[in-house]
């Protein structure tokens, strides 16, 4: 039987933090996102583990979304990689401004103006990842007038083969963001998921139209 004194930490022993206050890792590789078959997800799971896992602190939420695109990966990537032109496929963007000597490289910034009707007006975003060989890109929001604090996102493009259409693409996009004060985790994820989902759908439409030209 355990002694009572043995269960009380001494002053030299670290106290155990409450579970809610400790950071955790996401587990996006354990759940098939809508839009993918279990077979496709199994094939893409290594990429999810490598690129779409985040450390989640208390008061944050994260999600992973996927979109099939009936266009070659190179066509999809040619749109996604243009950090200076997010309005090509992103809804709700009124304009995007970059500095005069902008170069497509990690560390560059863009200033985005958002259309009215959303809980945001402007967003300053930094390019965190741009890997043309593996088709990986990502950005974080570092300023602006909005509620998406500490927002980070990664998007990857993958070649898959589907029985009906042959070679096509799958785009996966994940994010982590703070839950705003007064909002629930579910509300925050629903809002962010909706925006990302609409953007991915438009990306598919734009890429498929270009592939048909």
PDB file of C-alpha atoms in Angstrom:
ATOM      1  CA  UNK A   1       0.000   0.000   0.000  1.00  0.00           C
ATOM      2  CA  UNK A   2       1.353   3.418  -1.005  1.00  0.00           C
ATOM      3  CA  UNK A   3       2.440   5.629   1.851  1.00  0.00           C
ATOM      4  CA  UNK A   4       0.796   9.042   2.039  1.00  0.00           C
ATOM      5  CA  UNK A   5       4.118  10.813   2.379  1.00  0.00           C
ATOM      6  CA  UNK A   6       5.388   9.093  -0.763  1.00  0.00           C
ATOM      7  CA  UNK A   7       2.548  10.652  -2.816  1.00  0.00           C
ATOM      8  CA  UNK A   8       3.356  14.236  -1.756  1.00  0.00           C
ATOM      9  CA  UNK A   9       6.051  15.874  -3.952  1.00  0.00           C
ATOM     10  CA  UNK A  10       8.968  17.377  -2.112  1.00  0.00           C
ATOM     11  CA  UNK A  11      10.142  20.913  -2.837  1.00  0.00           C
ATOM     12  CA  UNK A  12      12.817  19.547  -5.155  1.00  0.00           C
ATOM     13  CA  UNK A  13      10.401  17.518  -7.290  1.00  0.00           C
ATOM     14  CA  UNK A  14       8.605  19.108 -10.288  1.00  0.00           C
ATOM     15  CA  UNK A  15       4.899  19.511  -9.775  1.00  0.00           C
ATOM     16  CA  UNK A  16       2.672  17.944 -12.347  1.00  0.00           C
ATOM     17  CA  UNK A  17       0.874  20.532 -14.515  1.00  0.00           C
ATOM     18  CA  UNK A  18      -2.883  20.163 -15.064  1.00  0.00           C
ATOM     19  CA  UNK A  19      -3.601  18.290 -18.294  1.00  0.00           C
ATOM     20  CA  UNK A  20      -5.566  21.226 -19.724  1.00  0.00           C
ATOM     21  CA  UNK A  21      -2.573  23.532 -19.379  1.00  0.00           C
ATOM     22  CA  UNK A  22      -0.148  21.215 -21.170  1.00  0.00           C
ATOM     23  CA  UNK A  23       0.486  21.378 -24.892  1.00  0.00           C
ATOM     24  CA  UNK A  24      -0.455  18.441 -27.090  1.00  0.00           C
ATOM     25  CA  UNK A  25       0.152  17.345 -30.665  1.00  0.00           C
ATOM     26  CA  UNK A  26      -2.603  17.153 -33.230  1.00  0.00           C
ATOM     27  CA  UNK A  27      -3.682  13.749 -34.510  1.00  0.00           C
ATOM     28  CA  UNK A  28      -4.842  14.616 -38.028  1.00  0.00           C
ATOM     29  CA  UNK A  29      -3.233  11.408 -39.305  1.00  0.00           C
ATOM     30  CA  UNK A  30      -5.810   9.362 -37.386  1.00  0.00           C
ATOM     31  CA  UNK A  31      -8.994  10.685 -39.008  1.00  0.00           C
ATOM     32  CA  UNK A  32      -9.916  10.646 -42.701  1.00  0.00           C
ATOM     33  CA  UNK A  33     -10.915  14.209 -43.702  1.00  0.00           C
ATOM     34  CA  UNK A  34     -14.045  14.710 -45.825  1.00  0.00           C
ATOM     35  CA  UNK A  35     -13.296  14.475 -49.532  1.00  0.00           C
ATOM     36  CA  UNK A  36     -10.834  11.586 -49.312  1.00  0.00           C
ATOM     37  CA  UNK A  37     -11.405   7.853 -49.485  1.00  0.00           C
ATOM     38  CA  UNK A  38      -9.788   5.694 -46.783  1.00  0.00           C
ATOM     39  CA  UNK A  39      -7.438   4.315 -49.449  1.00  0.00           C
ATOM     40  CA  UNK A  40      -6.351   7.799 -50.561  1.00  0.00           C
ATOM     41  CA  UNK A  41      -5.841   8.892 -46.977  1.00  0.00           C
ATOM     42  CA  UNK A  42      -3.721   5.841 -46.209  1.00  0.00           C
ATOM     43  CA  UNK A  43      -1.535   6.721 -49.197  1.00  0.00           C
ATOM     44  CA  UNK A  44      -1.249  10.361 -48.032  1.00  0.00           C
ATOM     45  CA  UNK A  45      -0.806   9.641 -44.327  1.00  0.00           C
ATOM     46  CA  UNK A  46       3.009  10.024 -44.369  1.00  0.00           C
ATOM     47  CA  UNK A  47       2.570  13.547 -45.777  1.00  0.00           C
ATOM     48  CA  UNK A  48       0.022  14.356 -43.086  1.00  0.00           C
ATOM     49  CA  UNK A  49       2.427  13.227 -40.378  1.00  0.00           C
ATOM     50  CA  UNK A  50       5.304  15.200 -41.888  1.00  0.00           C
ATOM     51  CA  UNK A  51       3.601  18.462 -42.827  1.00  0.00           C
ATOM     52  CA  UNK A  52       0.247  18.733 -41.054  1.00  0.00           C
ATOM     53  CA  UNK A  53       0.985  18.073 -37.390  1.00  0.00           C
ATOM     54  CA  UNK A  54       1.008  20.952 -34.917  1.00  0.00           C
ATOM     55  CA  UNK A  55       1.696  21.570 -31.292  1.00  0.00           C
ATOM     56  CA  UNK A  56      -1.571  22.758 -29.781  1.00  0.00           C
ATOM     57  CA  UNK A  57      -1.537  24.892 -26.669  1.00  0.00           C
ATOM     58  CA  UNK A  58      -4.481  25.478 -24.386  1.00  0.00           C
ATOM     59  CA  UNK A  59      -6.918  27.856 -26.080  1.00  0.00           C
ATOM     60  CA  UNK A  60      -6.051  26.789 -29.624  1.00  0.00           C
ATOM     61  CA  UNK A  61      -7.717  24.603 -32.228  1.00  0.00           C
ATOM     62  CA  UNK A  62      -6.629  22.926 -35.448  1.00  0.00           C
ATOM     63  CA  UNK A  63      -8.102  21.195 -38.464  1.00  0.00           C
ATOM     64  CA  UNK A  64      -7.159  19.388 -41.687  1.00  0.00           C
ATOM     65  CA  UNK A  65      -9.172  19.675 -44.897  1.00  0.00           C
ATOM     66  CA  UNK A  66      -8.752  18.022 -48.295  1.00  0.00           C
ATOM     67  CA  UNK A  67      -9.909  18.720 -51.836  1.00  0.00           C
ATOM     68  CA  UNK A  68      -9.712  16.540 -54.942  1.00  0.00           C
ATOM     69  CA  UNK A  69      -8.835  18.443 -58.111  1.00  0.00           C
ATOM     70  CA  UNK A  70      -9.226  17.015 -61.617  1.00  0.00           C
ATOM     71  CA  UNK A  71      -6.064  18.692 -62.833  1.00  0.00           C
ATOM     72  CA  UNK A  72      -2.352  17.813 -62.826  1.00  0.00           C
ATOM     73  CA  UNK A  73      -0.441  18.696 -59.648  1.00  0.00           C
ATOM     74  CA  UNK A  74       1.800  21.117 -61.567  1.00  0.00           C
ATOM     75  CA  UNK A  75      -1.269  23.132 -62.603  1.00  0.00           C
ATOM     76  CA  UNK A  76      -2.575  23.298 -59.052  1.00  0.00           C
ATOM     77  CA  UNK A  77       0.844  24.159 -57.667  1.00  0.00           C
ATOM     78  CA  UNK A  78       1.332  26.988 -60.163  1.00  0.00           C
ATOM     79  CA  UNK A  79      -1.640  28.729 -58.521  1.00  0.00           C
ATOM     80  CA  UNK A  80      -0.891  27.880 -54.912  1.00  0.00           C
ATOM     81  CA  UNK A  81       2.750  28.922 -54.966  1.00  0.00           C
ATOM     82  CA  UNK A  82       1.910  32.519 -55.921  1.00  0.00           C
ATOM     83  CA  UNK A  83       2.048  34.003 -52.437  1.00  0.00           C
ATOM     84  CA  UNK A  84       1.618  37.439 -54.009  1.00  0.00           C
ATOM     85  CA  UNK A  85      -1.685  36.530 -55.703  1.00  0.00           C
ATOM     86  CA  UNK A  86      -3.945  34.775 -53.163  1.00  0.00           C
ATOM     87  CA  UNK A  87      -7.003  36.452 -54.673  1.00  0.00           C
ATOM     88  CA  UNK A  88      -6.697  34.096 -57.660  1.00  0.00           C
ATOM     89  CA  UNK A  89      -8.440  31.403 -55.660  1.00  0.00           C
ATOM     90  CA  UNK A  90      -9.223  32.774 -52.214  1.00  0.00           C
ATOM     91  CA  UNK A  91     -12.676  34.103 -51.504  1.00  0.00           C
ATOM     92  CA  UNK A  92     -13.210  37.252 -49.450  1.00  0.00           C
ATOM     93  CA  UNK A  93      -9.952  38.950 -50.533  1.00  0.00           C
ATOM     94  CA  UNK A  94     -10.429  42.431 -51.983  1.00  0.00           C
ATOM     95  CA  UNK A  95      -6.764  43.122 -52.741  1.00  0.00           C
ATOM     96  CA  UNK A  96      -3.228  41.978 -51.958  1.00  0.00           C
ATOM     97  CA  UNK A  97      -0.189  44.250 -51.778  1.00  0.00           C
ATOM     98  CA  UNK A  98       3.507  43.292 -51.622  1.00  0.00           C
ATOM     99  CA  UNK A  99       6.631  45.464 -51.622  1.00  0.00           C
ATOM    100  CA  UNK A 100       8.052  46.714 -54.924  1.00  0.00           C
ATOM    101  CA  UNK A 101      11.104  44.436 -54.798  1.00  0.00           C
ATOM    102  CA  UNK A 102       9.103  41.396 -53.686  1.00  0.00           C
ATOM    103  CA  UNK A 103      10.809  38.040 -54.258  1.00  0.00           C
ATOM    104  CA  UNK A 104       9.082  34.676 -53.995  1.00  0.00           C
ATOM    105  CA  UNK A 105      10.990  33.451 -50.959  1.00  0.00           C
ATOM    106  CA  UNK A 106      10.459  32.515 -47.334  1.00  0.00           C
ATOM    107  CA  UNK A 107      10.128  35.515 -45.032  1.00  0.00           C
ATOM    108  CA  UNK A 108       8.306  37.763 -47.506  1.00  0.00           C
ATOM    109  CA  UNK A 109       5.146  39.578 -46.382  1.00  0.00           C
ATOM    110  CA  UNK A 110       1.828  40.399 -48.023  1.00  0.00           C
ATOM    111  CA  UNK A 111      -0.866  42.832 -46.903  1.00  0.00           C
ATOM    112  CA  UNK A 112      -4.347  41.532 -47.626  1.00  0.00           C
ATOM    113  CA  UNK A 113      -7.560  43.566 -47.586  1.00  0.00           C
ATOM    114  CA  UNK A 114     -10.713  41.604 -46.796  1.00  0.00           C
ATOM    115  CA  UNK A 115     -14.164  42.282 -48.226  1.00  0.00           C
ATOM    116  CA  UNK A 116     -16.767  43.775 -45.900  1.00  0.00           C
ATOM    117  CA  UNK A 117     -19.080  41.523 -43.927  1.00  0.00           C
ATOM    118  CA  UNK A 118     -16.379  39.463 -42.231  1.00  0.00           C
ATOM    119  CA  UNK A 119     -14.922  39.918 -38.720  1.00  0.00           C
ATOM    120  CA  UNK A 120     -11.719  41.253 -40.310  1.00  0.00           C
ATOM    121  CA  UNK A 121     -10.495  44.177 -42.393  1.00  0.00           C
ATOM    122  CA  UNK A 122      -6.806  43.569 -43.076  1.00  0.00           C
ATOM    123  CA  UNK A 123      -4.274  40.797 -42.598  1.00  0.00           C
ATOM    124  CA  UNK A 124      -0.475  40.873 -42.757  1.00  0.00           C
ATOM    125  CA  UNK A 125       0.854  37.457 -43.659  1.00  0.00           C
ATOM    126  CA  UNK A 126       4.349  35.934 -43.824  1.00  0.00           C
ATOM    127  CA  UNK A 127       5.487  33.193 -46.180  1.00  0.00           C
ATOM    128  CA  UNK A 128       6.876  30.424 -43.961  1.00  0.00           C
ATOM    129  CA  UNK A 129       7.388  27.560 -46.413  1.00  0.00           C
ATOM    130  CA  UNK A 130       7.813  27.333 -50.185  1.00  0.00           C
ATOM    131  CA  UNK A 131       9.093  23.983 -51.436  1.00  0.00           C
ATOM    132  CA  UNK A 132       8.633  23.689 -55.199  1.00  0.00           C
ATOM    133  CA  UNK A 133      10.067  20.188 -55.355  1.00  0.00           C
ATOM    134  CA  UNK A 134       7.672  18.701 -52.808  1.00  0.00           C
ATOM    135  CA  UNK A 135       4.842  21.216 -53.467  1.00  0.00           C
ATOM    136  CA  UNK A 136       4.548  22.474 -49.902  1.00  0.00           C
ATOM    137  CA  UNK A 137       3.693  26.025 -48.896  1.00  0.00           C
ATOM    138  CA  UNK A 138       2.602  27.698 -45.692  1.00  0.00           C
ATOM    139  CA  UNK A 139       2.055  31.072 -44.121  1.00  0.00           C
ATOM    140  CA  UNK A 140       1.321  32.683 -40.785  1.00  0.00           C
ATOM    141  CA  UNK A 141      -0.673  35.791 -39.906  1.00  0.00           C
ATOM    142  CA  UNK A 142       1.597  38.284 -38.164  1.00  0.00           C
ATOM    143  CA  UNK A 143      -0.546  41.435 -38.036  1.00  0.00           C
ATOM    144  CA  UNK A 144      -3.644  43.262 -39.213  1.00  0.00           C
ATOM    145  CA  UNK A 145      -7.191  43.934 -38.065  1.00  0.00           C
ATOM    146  CA  UNK A 146      -8.773  40.514 -37.553  1.00  0.00           C
ATOM    147  CA  UNK A 147      -9.550  37.873 -34.916  1.00  0.00           C
ATOM    148  CA  UNK A 148      -7.370  35.022 -36.159  1.00  0.00           C
ATOM    149  CA  UNK A 149      -4.502  35.340 -33.691  1.00  0.00           C
ATOM    150  CA  UNK A 150      -1.459  33.073 -34.069  1.00  0.00           C
ATOM    151  CA  UNK A 151      -2.899  31.571 -37.261  1.00  0.00           C
ATOM    152  CA  UNK A 152      -0.512  29.226 -39.098  1.00  0.00           C
ATOM    153  CA  UNK A 153      -1.340  27.182 -42.167  1.00  0.00           C
ATOM    154  CA  UNK A 154       0.325  24.580 -44.383  1.00  0.00           C
ATOM    155  CA  UNK A 155      -0.911  23.452 -47.814  1.00  0.00           C
ATOM    156  CA  UNK A 156       0.405  20.500 -49.806  1.00  0.00           C
ATOM    157  CA  UNK A 157      -0.349  19.184 -53.301  1.00  0.00           C
ATOM    158  CA  UNK A 158      -0.205  15.468 -54.110  1.00  0.00           C
ATOM    159  CA  UNK A 159      -0.564  13.328 -57.190  1.00  0.00           C
ATOM    160  CA  UNK A 160      -3.089  10.501 -56.905  1.00  0.00           C
ATOM    161  CA  UNK A 161      -4.695   8.125 -59.342  1.00  0.00           C
ATOM    162  CA  UNK A 162      -8.465   7.791 -59.356  1.00  0.00           C
ATOM    163  CA  UNK A 163     -10.190   5.017 -61.272  1.00  0.00           C
ATOM    164  CA  UNK A 164     -12.685   7.246 -63.045  1.00  0.00           C
ATOM    165  CA  UNK A 165     -10.369  10.090 -64.111  1.00  0.00           C
ATOM    166  CA  UNK A 166      -6.825   8.761 -63.907  1.00  0.00           C
ATOM    167  CA  UNK A 167      -4.062  11.032 -62.591  1.00  0.00           C
ATOM    168  CA  UNK A 168      -5.329  14.022 -60.622  1.00  0.00           C
ATOM    169  CA  UNK A 169      -4.437  16.023 -57.518  1.00  0.00           C
ATOM    170  CA  UNK A 170      -5.327  16.130 -53.864  1.00  0.00           C
ATOM    171  CA  UNK A 171      -4.753  19.354 -51.942  1.00  0.00           C
ATOM    172  CA  UNK A 172      -4.520  19.173 -48.167  1.00  0.00           C
ATOM    173  CA  UNK A 173      -4.614  22.295 -46.021  1.00  0.00           C
ATOM    174  CA  UNK A 174      -4.255  22.424 -42.249  1.00  0.00           C
ATOM    175  CA  UNK A 175      -4.095  25.207 -39.712  1.00  0.00           C
ATOM    176  CA  UNK A 176      -3.756  26.059 -36.041  1.00  0.00           C
ATOM    177  CA  UNK A 177      -5.226  29.210 -34.504  1.00  0.00           C
ATOM    178  CA  UNK A 178      -6.092  30.765 -31.157  1.00  0.00           C
ATOM    179  CA  UNK A 179      -9.703  30.545 -30.015  1.00  0.00           C
ATOM    180  CA  UNK A 180     -10.853  34.189 -29.640  1.00  0.00           C
ATOM    181  CA  UNK A 181     -12.118  35.305 -26.265  1.00  0.00           C
ATOM    182  CA  UNK A 182     -15.854  34.774 -26.053  1.00  0.00           C
ATOM    183  CA  UNK A 183     -15.854  32.040 -28.728  1.00  0.00           C
ATOM    184  CA  UNK A 184     -15.820  28.284 -28.370  1.00  0.00           C
ATOM    185  CA  UNK A 185     -13.375  25.930 -30.028  1.00  0.00           C
ATOM    186  CA  UNK A 186     -16.221  24.533 -32.132  1.00  0.00           C
ATOM    187  CA  UNK A 187     -17.291  27.993 -33.344  1.00  0.00           C
ATOM    188  CA  UNK A 188     -13.722  28.929 -34.253  1.00  0.00           C
ATOM    189  CA  UNK A 189     -13.097  25.701 -36.142  1.00  0.00           C
ATOM    190  CA  UNK A 190     -16.419  25.969 -37.986  1.00  0.00           C
ATOM    191  CA  UNK A 191     -15.606  29.498 -39.181  1.00  0.00           C
ATOM    192  CA  UNK A 192     -12.035  28.681 -40.246  1.00  0.00           C
ATOM    193  CA  UNK A 193     -13.049  25.377 -41.843  1.00  0.00           C
ATOM    194  CA  UNK A 194     -15.740  27.114 -43.891  1.00  0.00           C
ATOM    195  CA  UNK A 195     -13.306  29.711 -45.247  1.00  0.00           C
ATOM    196  CA  UNK A 196     -10.640  27.107 -46.077  1.00  0.00           C
ATOM    197  CA  UNK A 197     -13.193  24.785 -47.674  1.00  0.00           C
ATOM    198  CA  UNK A 198     -14.549  27.534 -49.937  1.00  0.00           C
ATOM    199  CA  UNK A 199     -11.016  28.524 -50.936  1.00  0.00           C
ATOM    200  CA  UNK A 200     -10.100  24.941 -51.811  1.00  0.00           C
ATOM    201  CA  UNK A 201     -13.268  24.540 -53.865  1.00  0.00           C
ATOM    202  CA  UNK A 202     -12.456  27.684 -55.834  1.00  0.00           C
ATOM    203  CA  UNK A 203      -8.865  26.495 -56.266  1.00  0.00           C
ATOM    204  CA  UNK A 204     -10.217  23.306 -57.813  1.00  0.00           C
ATOM    205  CA  UNK A 205     -12.463  25.261 -60.183  1.00  0.00           C
ATOM    206  CA  UNK A 206      -9.657  27.577 -61.302  1.00  0.00           C
ATOM    207  CA  UNK A 207      -7.126  24.750 -61.775  1.00  0.00           C
ATOM    208  CA  UNK A 208      -9.575  22.537 -63.662  1.00  0.00           C
ATOM    209  CA  UNK A 209     -10.536  25.410 -65.965  1.00  0.00           C
ATOM    210  CA  UNK A 210      -6.873  26.138 -66.728  1.00  0.00           C
ATOM    211  CA  UNK A 211      -6.167  22.459 -67.354  1.00  0.00           C
ATOM    212  CA  UNK A 212      -8.920  22.402 -69.987  1.00  0.00           C
ATOM    213  CA  UNK A 213      -7.551  25.413 -71.887  1.00  0.00           C
TER     214      UNK A 213
END
